[in-house]
Short mmCIF file of C-alpha atoms in Angstrom, two decimals:
data_model
loop_
_atom_site.label_atom_id
_atom_site.label_comp_id
_atom_site.label_asym_id
_atom_site.label_seq_id
_atom_site.Cartn_x
_atom_site.Cartn_y
_atom_site.Cartn_z
CA SER A 9 137.95 65.21 64.67
CA GLN A 10 139.77 65.41 68.02
CA ARG A 11 141.52 68.67 67.17
CA LYS A 12 138.24 70.28 66.10
CA LEU A 13 136.76 69.43 69.49
CA VAL A 14 139.74 70.87 71.35
CA GLU A 15 140.41 74.06 69.40
CA LYS A 16 136.98 75.61 69.07
CA ASP A 17 135.04 78.35 70.80
CA TRP A 18 131.89 76.51 71.81
CA SER A 19 128.75 78.55 72.49
CA GLY A 20 127.88 76.51 75.59
CA PRO A 21 128.31 73.08 77.23
CA VAL A 22 129.76 70.29 75.09
CA ARG A 23 129.21 66.55 75.54
CA VAL A 24 131.65 64.15 73.87
CA LEU A 25 130.82 60.43 73.80
CA GLY A 26 133.11 57.63 72.62
CA GLY A 27 133.93 54.01 73.31
CA ALA A 28 136.99 52.84 75.23
CA GLY A 29 140.26 53.83 73.58
CA THR A 30 138.82 56.63 71.43
CA GLY A 31 140.88 59.27 73.23
CA LYS A 32 138.22 61.01 75.33
CA THR A 33 140.55 61.75 78.24
CA VAL A 34 143.30 62.90 75.86
CA VAL A 35 140.82 65.28 74.22
CA ALA A 36 139.74 66.57 77.64
CA MET A 37 143.36 67.17 78.71
CA HIS A 38 144.22 69.02 75.49
CA ARG A 39 141.02 71.03 75.84
CA ALA A 40 142.15 72.16 79.31
CA LYS A 41 145.58 73.07 77.92
CA TRP A 42 144.11 74.97 74.94
CA LEU A 43 141.75 76.98 77.12
CA ALA A 44 144.51 77.88 79.58
CA GLN A 45 146.86 78.82 76.76
CA ASN A 46 144.46 80.66 74.45
CA ARG A 47 141.30 81.79 76.21
CA PHE A 48 141.66 82.06 79.97
CA THR A 49 145.17 83.46 80.28
CA ASP A 50 144.98 85.77 83.29
CA PRO A 51 147.13 84.55 86.21
CA SER A 52 144.01 84.47 88.39
CA ASP A 53 141.97 82.37 85.94
CA ARG A 54 141.40 78.75 86.89
CA ILE A 55 140.18 75.72 84.94
CA LEU A 56 138.67 72.89 86.98
CA PHE A 57 139.40 69.41 85.61
CA THR A 58 137.37 66.90 87.57
CA THR A 59 136.40 63.26 87.48
CA PHE A 60 134.58 60.77 89.70
CA THR A 61 137.42 58.78 91.25
CA LYS A 62 140.58 59.92 92.99
CA ASN A 63 142.49 57.19 91.10
CA LEU A 64 141.99 58.90 87.77
CA THR A 65 142.88 62.39 88.96
CA VAL A 66 146.31 61.11 90.00
CA ASP A 67 146.95 59.70 86.51
CA ILE A 68 145.44 62.70 84.71
CA ALA A 69 147.49 65.21 86.68
CA ALA A 70 150.67 63.27 85.88
CA ASN A 71 149.79 63.17 82.17
CA LEU A 72 148.83 66.86 82.04
CA LYS A 73 152.26 67.76 83.39
CA THR A 74 153.81 66.13 80.33
CA ILE A 75 151.92 68.43 77.92
CA CYS A 76 151.54 71.64 79.96
CA ALA A 77 154.21 74.12 80.99
CA PRO A 78 154.36 74.85 84.76
CA ASP A 79 152.59 78.22 84.37
CA LEU A 80 149.64 76.48 82.69
CA MET A 81 149.53 73.69 85.28
CA ARG A 82 149.26 76.27 88.05
CA ARG A 83 145.95 77.39 86.51
CA ILE A 84 144.50 73.89 85.90
CA GLN A 85 143.17 72.29 89.07
CA VAL A 86 142.82 68.50 88.80
CA VAL A 87 140.70 67.05 91.60
CA ASN A 88 137.94 64.51 92.01
CA LEU A 89 134.60 66.06 92.89
CA ASP A 90 134.27 64.53 96.36
CA SER A 91 137.62 66.03 97.39
CA TRP A 92 136.72 69.39 95.87
CA VAL A 93 133.41 69.64 97.71
CA ALA A 94 134.89 68.53 101.05
CA GLU A 95 137.54 71.27 100.84
CA PHE A 96 135.02 73.88 99.62
CA LEU A 97 132.65 73.17 102.52
CA ARG A 98 135.54 73.30 104.99
CA GLN A 99 136.56 76.73 103.68
CA GLU A 100 132.94 77.83 104.06
CA GLY A 101 133.02 76.81 107.72
CA VAL A 102 130.98 73.64 107.22
CA GLU A 103 132.85 70.96 109.11
CA THR A 104 131.56 67.68 107.76
CA LYS A 105 132.89 64.38 106.48
CA ILE A 106 131.79 62.75 103.24
CA ALA A 107 130.05 59.49 104.18
CA TYR A 108 131.15 56.33 102.40
CA SER A 109 129.91 52.77 102.98
CA ASN A 110 132.62 51.95 105.53
CA LEU A 111 131.19 54.74 107.70
CA THR A 112 127.48 54.21 107.04
CA ASP A 113 126.91 50.45 107.32
CA LYS A 114 126.31 50.58 111.09
CA LEU A 115 124.04 53.60 110.73
CA TRP A 116 121.91 51.74 108.20
CA GLU A 117 121.61 48.76 110.55
CA GLU A 118 120.38 51.08 113.31
CA ALA A 119 117.90 52.90 111.05
CA TYR A 120 116.65 49.57 109.70
CA THR A 121 115.23 48.72 113.14
CA LEU A 122 112.39 51.14 112.28
CA SER A 123 111.46 49.15 109.17
CA PRO A 124 107.86 47.79 109.22
CA VAL A 125 108.29 44.07 109.76
CA GLU A 126 105.08 43.21 107.91
CA LEU A 127 106.44 44.64 104.63
CA GLY A 128 109.41 42.25 104.72
CA LEU A 129 111.73 44.62 102.84
CA PRO A 130 115.44 43.75 103.18
CA LEU A 131 118.05 46.30 104.25
CA ASP A 132 119.49 46.52 100.76
CA PHE A 133 116.11 47.63 99.44
CA TYR A 134 116.33 50.69 101.70
CA LYS A 135 119.90 51.43 100.67
CA ASN A 136 118.98 51.29 96.98
CA GLU A 137 115.78 53.27 97.47
CA TRP A 138 117.77 55.91 99.31
CA GLN A 139 120.35 56.12 96.54
CA ASP A 140 118.04 55.88 93.52
CA VAL A 141 115.06 57.88 94.77
CA VAL A 142 115.60 59.84 97.99
CA LEU A 143 119.10 61.14 97.27
CA SER A 144 118.89 61.38 93.50
CA GLN A 145 115.74 63.54 93.71
CA GLY A 146 116.83 65.51 96.77
CA CYS A 147 113.95 64.36 99.00
CA GLN A 148 114.19 66.14 102.36
CA THR A 149 110.72 65.43 103.73
CA GLN A 150 108.11 62.69 103.62
CA ARG A 151 106.07 64.88 101.29
CA ASP A 152 109.02 65.07 98.88
CA TYR A 153 109.32 61.29 98.95
CA LEU A 154 105.60 60.74 98.34
CA GLN A 155 105.86 62.88 95.20
CA ALA A 156 109.13 61.34 93.97
CA ARG A 157 109.34 59.22 90.80
CA ARG A 158 110.23 55.56 91.29
CA VAL A 159 110.67 54.60 87.62
CA GLY A 160 112.91 51.56 87.29
CA ARG A 161 112.56 50.41 90.90
CA GLY A 162 111.57 46.73 90.94
CA THR A 163 109.48 46.64 94.13
CA ARG A 164 106.17 48.47 93.89
CA LEU A 165 105.08 50.62 96.83
CA SER A 166 101.67 52.13 97.53
CA ARG A 167 101.39 55.64 98.96
CA SER A 168 100.69 54.25 102.44
CA GLN A 169 103.70 51.93 102.21
CA ARG A 170 105.91 54.89 101.31
CA GLN A 171 104.58 56.65 104.41
CA GLU A 172 105.38 53.60 106.51
CA ILE A 173 109.00 53.29 105.37
CA TRP A 174 109.90 57.01 105.36
CA PRO A 175 110.92 56.95 109.09
CA VAL A 176 113.82 54.64 108.15
CA PHE A 177 115.26 57.27 105.79
CA GLU A 178 114.55 60.07 108.26
CA GLU A 179 116.36 58.18 111.02
CA TYR A 180 119.30 57.40 108.76
CA ARG A 181 119.69 61.07 107.86
CA ASN A 182 119.47 62.05 111.55
CA LEU A 183 122.17 59.52 112.39
CA LEU A 184 124.39 60.99 109.66
CA LEU A 185 123.89 64.50 111.05
CA ALA A 186 124.62 63.34 114.60
CA GLN A 187 128.02 62.07 113.44
CA ASN A 188 128.68 65.10 111.25
CA LEU A 189 128.49 63.03 108.07
CA ARG A 190 127.00 63.92 104.70
CA GLU A 191 126.23 61.65 101.79
CA PRO A 192 128.13 62.83 98.67
CA ASP A 193 124.94 63.94 96.90
CA ASP A 194 123.76 65.90 99.94
CA ALA A 195 127.20 67.53 100.18
CA PHE A 196 127.04 68.42 96.46
CA ARG A 197 123.66 70.10 96.97
CA ASP A 198 124.90 71.95 100.06
CA ALA A 199 127.82 73.31 98.05
CA ALA A 200 125.58 74.26 95.11
CA ARG A 201 123.28 76.22 97.44
CA LEU A 202 126.22 78.08 98.98
CA ILE A 203 127.54 79.01 95.53
CA ALA A 204 124.08 80.17 94.43
CA ASN A 205 123.70 82.33 97.54
CA ARG A 206 126.99 84.20 97.10
CA GLY A 207 127.21 84.04 93.31
CA PRO A 208 129.41 81.87 91.04
CA GLU A 209 131.62 84.89 90.31
CA SER A 210 133.11 84.33 93.77
CA LEU A 211 134.86 81.25 92.34
CA PRO A 212 137.95 81.58 90.12
CA TYR A 213 136.84 79.03 87.51
CA LYS A 214 136.41 80.12 83.91
CA ALA A 215 135.77 76.62 82.60
CA VAL A 216 135.04 73.12 83.92
CA ILE A 217 136.28 69.92 82.24
CA VAL A 218 134.54 66.67 83.26
CA ASP A 219 136.03 63.24 82.55
CA GLU A 220 134.27 59.87 83.07
CA ALA A 221 130.94 61.71 83.18
CA GLN A 222 128.98 58.44 83.14
CA ASP A 223 129.85 57.80 86.80
CA MET A 224 128.62 61.14 88.13
CA SER A 225 125.20 61.64 89.70
CA PRO A 226 122.56 64.28 88.90
CA ALA A 227 123.54 66.15 92.09
CA ALA A 228 127.15 66.18 90.92
CA PHE A 229 126.18 67.78 87.62
CA GLU A 230 123.96 70.33 89.36
CA LEU A 231 127.01 71.32 91.38
CA LEU A 232 129.25 71.45 88.29
CA ARG A 233 126.68 73.73 86.63
CA ALA A 234 126.82 75.98 89.69
CA ILE A 235 130.64 76.02 89.70
CA ALA A 236 130.76 76.91 86.00
CA GLY A 237 128.29 79.74 86.57
CA ASP A 238 125.71 81.01 84.13
CA PRO A 239 125.83 79.38 80.66
CA ARG A 240 128.39 81.02 78.39
CA HIS A 241 131.04 80.25 75.77
CA ASN A 242 133.48 77.44 76.68
CA ASP A 243 131.96 76.86 80.13
CA LEU A 244 131.57 73.07 80.34
CA PHE A 245 133.31 70.30 78.41
CA ILE A 246 132.00 66.84 79.33
CA VAL A 247 133.38 63.50 78.13
CA GLY A 248 132.09 60.04 78.96
CA ASP A 249 130.83 56.65 77.84
CA ALA A 250 127.90 54.95 79.57
CA HIS A 251 129.12 51.57 78.27
CA GLN A 252 131.85 51.99 80.90
CA ARG A 253 129.54 52.97 83.77
CA ILE A 254 130.67 50.98 86.80
CA TYR A 255 129.18 53.06 89.62
CA GLY A 256 125.54 52.81 88.56
CA LYS A 257 124.43 56.44 88.29
CA VAL A 258 122.23 57.53 85.37
CA VAL A 259 122.00 61.24 84.56
CA THR A 260 120.08 63.46 82.15
CA LEU A 261 122.20 66.56 81.65
CA SER A 262 119.29 68.75 80.56
CA HIS A 263 117.59 68.06 83.92
CA CYS A 264 120.70 69.45 85.65
CA GLY A 265 120.66 72.81 83.87
CA ILE A 266 123.15 71.70 81.21
CA ASP A 267 121.89 72.27 77.67
CA ILE A 268 124.03 70.43 75.09
CA ARG A 269 121.70 70.80 72.09
CA GLY A 270 123.79 71.30 68.96
CA ARG A 271 126.99 70.57 70.87
CA SER A 272 126.93 66.77 71.13
CA LYS A 273 129.86 65.01 69.50
CA LYS A 274 131.05 61.43 69.22
CA LEU A 275 134.44 59.77 68.80
CA ARG A 276 134.26 56.46 66.91
CA LEU A 277 137.85 55.38 66.23
CA ASN A 278 139.54 53.20 68.84
CA TYR A 279 143.25 54.05 68.94
CA ARG A 280 144.12 51.63 71.75
CA THR A 281 142.89 48.10 71.22
CA THR A 282 142.99 45.76 68.27
CA ASP A 283 139.73 45.18 66.44
CA GLU A 284 139.64 41.63 67.81
CA ILE A 285 139.75 42.90 71.41
CA ARG A 286 137.20 45.61 70.60
CA ARG A 287 134.74 43.05 69.20
CA TRP A 288 135.19 40.69 72.16
CA ALA A 289 134.71 43.47 74.72
CA THR A 290 131.70 44.89 72.87
CA ALA A 291 130.05 41.46 72.71
CA VAL A 292 130.14 41.31 76.52
CA LEU A 293 127.60 44.17 76.53
CA GLU A 294 125.27 42.72 73.90
CA GLY A 295 121.61 43.27 74.76
CA ILE A 296 122.19 46.10 77.27
CA THR A 297 120.48 49.41 76.50
CA VAL A 298 122.95 52.22 77.17
CA ASP A 299 122.05 55.88 77.68
CA ASP A 300 123.75 58.94 76.16
CA LEU A 301 123.85 60.98 79.44
CA ASP A 302 120.96 63.15 78.24
CA GLY A 303 117.86 60.99 78.10
CA GLY A 304 118.61 59.23 74.79
CA THR A 305 120.42 56.01 73.91
CA ASP A 306 123.98 55.40 72.77
CA SER A 307 125.43 52.64 70.60
CA LEU A 308 128.83 51.20 69.69
CA LYS A 309 127.71 50.21 66.17
CA GLU A 310 130.09 52.61 64.40
CA TYR A 311 132.88 52.11 66.94
CA ARG A 312 135.91 50.52 65.24
CA SER A 313 139.66 49.88 65.45
CA LEU A 314 142.19 50.15 62.64
CA VAL A 315 144.76 47.77 64.14
CA HIS A 316 144.40 43.98 64.02
CA GLY A 317 145.95 41.29 66.19
CA ASP A 318 145.26 38.11 68.15
CA ALA A 319 141.78 37.39 69.42
CA PRO A 320 141.39 37.26 73.22
CA VAL A 321 142.31 33.88 74.69
CA VAL A 322 139.93 32.22 77.17
CA LYS A 323 141.35 29.27 79.15
CA GLY A 324 139.55 27.07 81.67
CA PHE A 325 141.22 24.88 84.30
CA ALA A 326 140.16 22.27 86.81
CA THR A 327 141.96 23.88 89.77
CA SER A 328 143.49 27.16 90.85
CA GLU A 329 146.92 25.47 90.81
CA ASP A 330 146.51 24.56 87.14
CA GLU A 331 145.56 28.14 86.35
CA LEU A 332 148.65 29.43 88.16
CA LYS A 333 150.87 27.09 86.13
CA PHE A 334 149.39 28.52 82.93
CA LEU A 335 149.97 32.06 84.15
CA LYS A 336 153.56 31.33 85.12
CA GLN A 337 154.36 29.79 81.72
CA THR A 338 152.66 32.60 79.78
CA LEU A 339 154.27 35.35 81.86
CA THR A 340 157.68 33.70 81.52
CA ASN A 341 157.28 33.68 77.74
CA ILE A 342 156.40 37.38 77.76
CA GLN A 343 159.32 38.09 80.08
CA THR A 344 161.67 36.45 77.57
CA ASN A 345 160.50 38.78 74.79
CA GLU A 346 159.95 42.03 76.69
CA SER A 347 162.74 44.19 78.13
CA ILE A 348 160.43 45.57 80.83
CA LEU A 349 157.23 44.13 82.32
CA SER A 350 155.38 47.36 83.11
CA GLY A 351 153.25 46.73 80.01
CA VAL A 352 151.75 43.59 81.58
CA CYS A 353 148.78 43.87 83.95
CA LEU A 354 146.79 41.30 85.90
CA THR A 355 143.47 42.75 87.02
CA PHE A 356 140.95 41.26 89.45
CA ARG A 357 137.35 41.69 90.55
CA THR A 358 138.23 41.94 94.26
CA ASN A 359 141.09 43.03 96.49
CA THR A 360 141.12 39.57 98.08
CA LEU A 361 141.80 37.88 94.74
CA MET A 362 144.45 40.46 93.90
CA GLU A 363 146.28 39.83 97.17
CA LYS A 364 146.12 36.06 96.66
CA PHE A 365 147.65 36.27 93.18
CA GLU A 366 150.20 38.85 94.29
CA ILE A 367 151.59 36.33 96.78
CA ALA A 368 151.52 33.54 94.17
CA LEU A 369 153.38 35.66 91.58
CA LYS A 370 156.04 36.66 94.08
CA ASN A 371 156.48 33.01 95.06
CA MET A 372 157.10 32.30 91.35
CA GLY A 373 159.92 34.83 91.42
CA MET A 374 158.02 37.31 89.25
CA PRO A 375 158.58 41.05 89.81
CA VAL A 376 155.25 42.53 90.89
CA LYS A 377 154.12 46.13 91.37
CA ARG A 378 150.71 46.97 92.75
CA ILE A 379 148.92 49.93 91.14
CA HIS A 380 148.17 52.21 94.08
CA ARG A 381 145.22 54.51 94.52
CA ASP A 382 147.09 57.70 95.38
CA GLN A 383 150.06 57.66 93.04
CA PRO A 384 150.44 57.52 89.25
CA ASP A 385 151.87 54.43 87.62
CA ASN A 386 155.38 54.94 86.25
CA PRO A 387 155.83 52.73 83.14
CA LEU A 388 159.61 53.01 83.46
CA GLU A 389 159.52 50.98 86.68
CA ASP A 390 159.85 47.28 85.98
CA GLY A 391 157.35 44.74 87.28
CA ILE A 392 154.07 43.08 86.36
CA ARG A 393 151.26 45.43 87.33
CA ILE A 394 148.38 44.19 89.45
CA GLY A 395 145.21 46.04 90.41
CA THR A 396 141.48 45.70 90.75
CA MET A 397 139.25 46.20 87.72
CA HIS A 398 138.07 49.47 89.26
CA ARG A 399 141.63 50.75 89.72
CA VAL A 400 142.83 50.08 86.16
CA LYS A 401 140.04 52.19 84.68
CA GLY A 402 141.61 54.87 82.50
CA LEU A 403 144.93 53.01 82.16
CA GLN A 404 146.33 50.95 79.28
CA PHE A 405 148.78 48.06 78.94
CA ASN A 406 150.13 45.89 76.15
CA TYR A 407 148.93 42.70 77.83
CA VAL A 408 145.94 42.36 80.16
CA PHE A 409 145.31 39.15 82.11
CA LEU A 410 141.89 38.56 83.66
CA PRO A 411 142.44 35.59 86.02
CA ALA A 412 139.93 33.75 88.20
CA LEU A 413 136.86 34.76 86.19
CA ASN A 414 134.89 32.02 87.90
CA ALA A 415 131.11 31.73 88.12
CA GLU A 416 130.93 33.25 91.63
CA VAL A 417 133.45 36.02 90.87
CA LEU A 418 131.79 37.77 87.92
CA PRO A 419 129.05 38.65 88.57
CA LEU A 420 130.24 38.80 92.18
CA GLN A 421 128.07 36.45 94.22
CA ALA A 422 128.25 38.64 97.32
CA GLY A 423 126.75 41.50 95.30
CA LEU A 424 124.00 39.33 93.83
CA ASP A 425 123.06 38.13 97.32
CA GLN A 426 122.41 41.71 98.40
CA CYS A 427 119.99 42.52 95.55
CA ALA A 428 116.51 43.17 96.90
CA ASP A 429 114.59 42.20 93.74
CA ASP A 430 114.96 41.10 90.12
CA THR A 431 115.34 44.67 88.88
CA ALA A 432 118.18 45.37 91.30
CA GLN A 433 119.81 42.09 90.33
CA GLN A 434 119.68 42.89 86.61
CA HIS A 435 121.07 46.35 87.27
CA PHE A 436 123.94 44.81 89.23
CA ILE A 437 124.65 42.23 86.51
CA ASN A 438 124.76 44.95 83.85
CA GLY A 439 127.26 46.85 85.97
CA GLU A 440 129.41 43.74 86.25
CA ARG A 441 129.34 43.30 82.47
CA SER A 442 130.44 46.92 82.08
CA LEU A 443 133.28 46.24 84.50
CA LEU A 444 134.51 43.33 82.36
CA HIS A 445 134.22 45.55 79.27
CA VAL A 446 136.34 48.23 80.97
CA ALA A 447 138.97 45.72 82.10
CA ALA A 448 139.31 44.07 78.68
CA THR A 449 139.61 47.39 76.85
CA ARG A 450 142.70 48.34 78.87
CA ALA A 451 144.68 46.04 76.52
CA LYS A 452 146.53 47.26 73.44
CA LYS A 453 147.86 43.92 72.13
CA GLN A 454 146.44 40.92 73.97
CA VAL A 455 143.75 39.87 76.43
CA LEU A 456 144.15 36.56 78.29
CA VAL A 457 141.16 35.37 80.32
CA SER A 458 141.32 32.39 82.66
CA TYR A 459 139.15 30.63 85.22
CA TYR A 460 139.02 27.41 87.20
CA GLY A 461 135.95 25.31 87.91
CA GLN A 462 132.83 26.90 86.48
CA PRO A 463 133.38 29.96 84.27
CA SER A 464 131.68 33.32 84.60
CA PRO A 465 128.41 33.28 82.63
CA PHE A 466 129.78 36.32 80.77
CA LEU A 467 132.32 34.06 79.07
CA ASN A 468 129.68 32.71 76.74
CA ARG A 469 130.18 31.30 73.28
CA HIS A 470 129.78 34.66 71.57
CA ALA A 471 132.20 36.50 73.87
CA GLN A 472 134.86 33.83 73.41
CA GLY A 473 134.73 34.49 69.66
#
C-alpha cells in the first residue's frame, strides 16, 4: 500500500492519514525522492518538503540524505513553513519578524488595557479569540470580525460585545506593526498574496510535500496551495494524523482550495510499536472526536500492529527520590543488556522537568545526551536520550520512559489555569492527551510510565491495561 502511494501519477492533491508508526513520513520522503527521480528531473526543478516544526525538518533532511543521491537532494528543499515564509518575505523586500509568544506577551498586556472592564474577560480569552477567530478567518477590520464564525468558542458574545472588544485586537495588531512583527498566519497570507500577484510560475516548485499536516493552520494551507500553483498532476502530497495534533489547529482542506476528493488514502498497519503499546496509547484518546483534516472524522478502529511484546508499565511512588531509585535500577538493567544506550529515551512535559532529571541522571553516573532542536539525533552516539514530549515527535526509540506524570504535570496545571472557559479547558486537555499519545508511540519495545504523589488523571484504569 505504501509503494502504491509513492509511485503513482496522482491527478491532484493527495491526503494520506495514518496512526503513529504507520510510516507516513517514510512515505512522504520516498514520494519526494520518486518525484525528483522520475517526474521533475530538470536541474531547475524544485520539490518543497515542509512541516510545522523546525525540529522535524532537521531529522527529515538527515533521513532523506540516506536515501537520495546528492543531485536529488539539491532539488528537494526541506524547510519548516515559518522559516520558508520569513526568507521569502525578506527576498521580496518585506523586512519583518515572525512573532512568537516570547515576543508578543508584553504586547498583549498593553493591548489588554483597552478591554472593557464590565465584560470581565480574561487576557487568555483574547489570545484564544485572536487565534481561533480573528487570525484563522483573516479578519482585518471590525466588520470582518462581526461577520466571523465563532463555532466552538465557549464564551458567547453579542454583536455589541464584539464591537466593544474589537479595539483590543486592533491595538494588538498596531503594536505588532510598530515593532515590525507579523503573526505566522498573517505572514502566510502576506506571502500568498505576493505569489498570487506575480504568479506561482515565478517559484521553482513543481510539487509540495507536507508532513505532520495536522499541526498546520488554514492560512498555512492557503499558502501551500499558492506555492504549488494551479491544481495539476502530482502537485500536493499531504500526510498527517489528527490524533497526534499537539498545536491545536483544525483545518478543512477543501476550504483552503485543496480538493482531495477521490485521492484520500489511509495507512492502518503500525510498523513501530507493539500491539500492547498501540492499545495503551490509543486508550488515552478514548472519547475524543478526531477530524480527518477535511471536515469529516477519523478513527483508529482499524489501526493495528503485527508485533507483540510487554504491556506498558505504570509505577507510582511516594516521593521523587523513590521514583529516581526505580529509574536508576531499571536503566542499569537495560545498560547491562544493551551495547549502546541511544535506543533509550526519557521524555518530559516541560523543559524544567527535563533539566531536573538530566542533573539527576548525570549524578547517577549515567551517560546522557539531550535531543537538540537544531541538529539531528545520531543513534551511533552513546547516551540515554532526553527531550521534551514536543521534541521527540517524529522520532523512535526501543525504550521510552515517561517520568513524573503527576497530577499537576499532565494536563499541565499552568496551562489549565490560563483557560478562559470550560470549552478552552476541554480543548487544552484533549491536546494534552494527544501529547501523551505521541510520546508513548515513540516506543518500539517498551513504555515505562512513572509518577510520584498523585498520578495524572490520564493514567486511569483503562489506560494502565
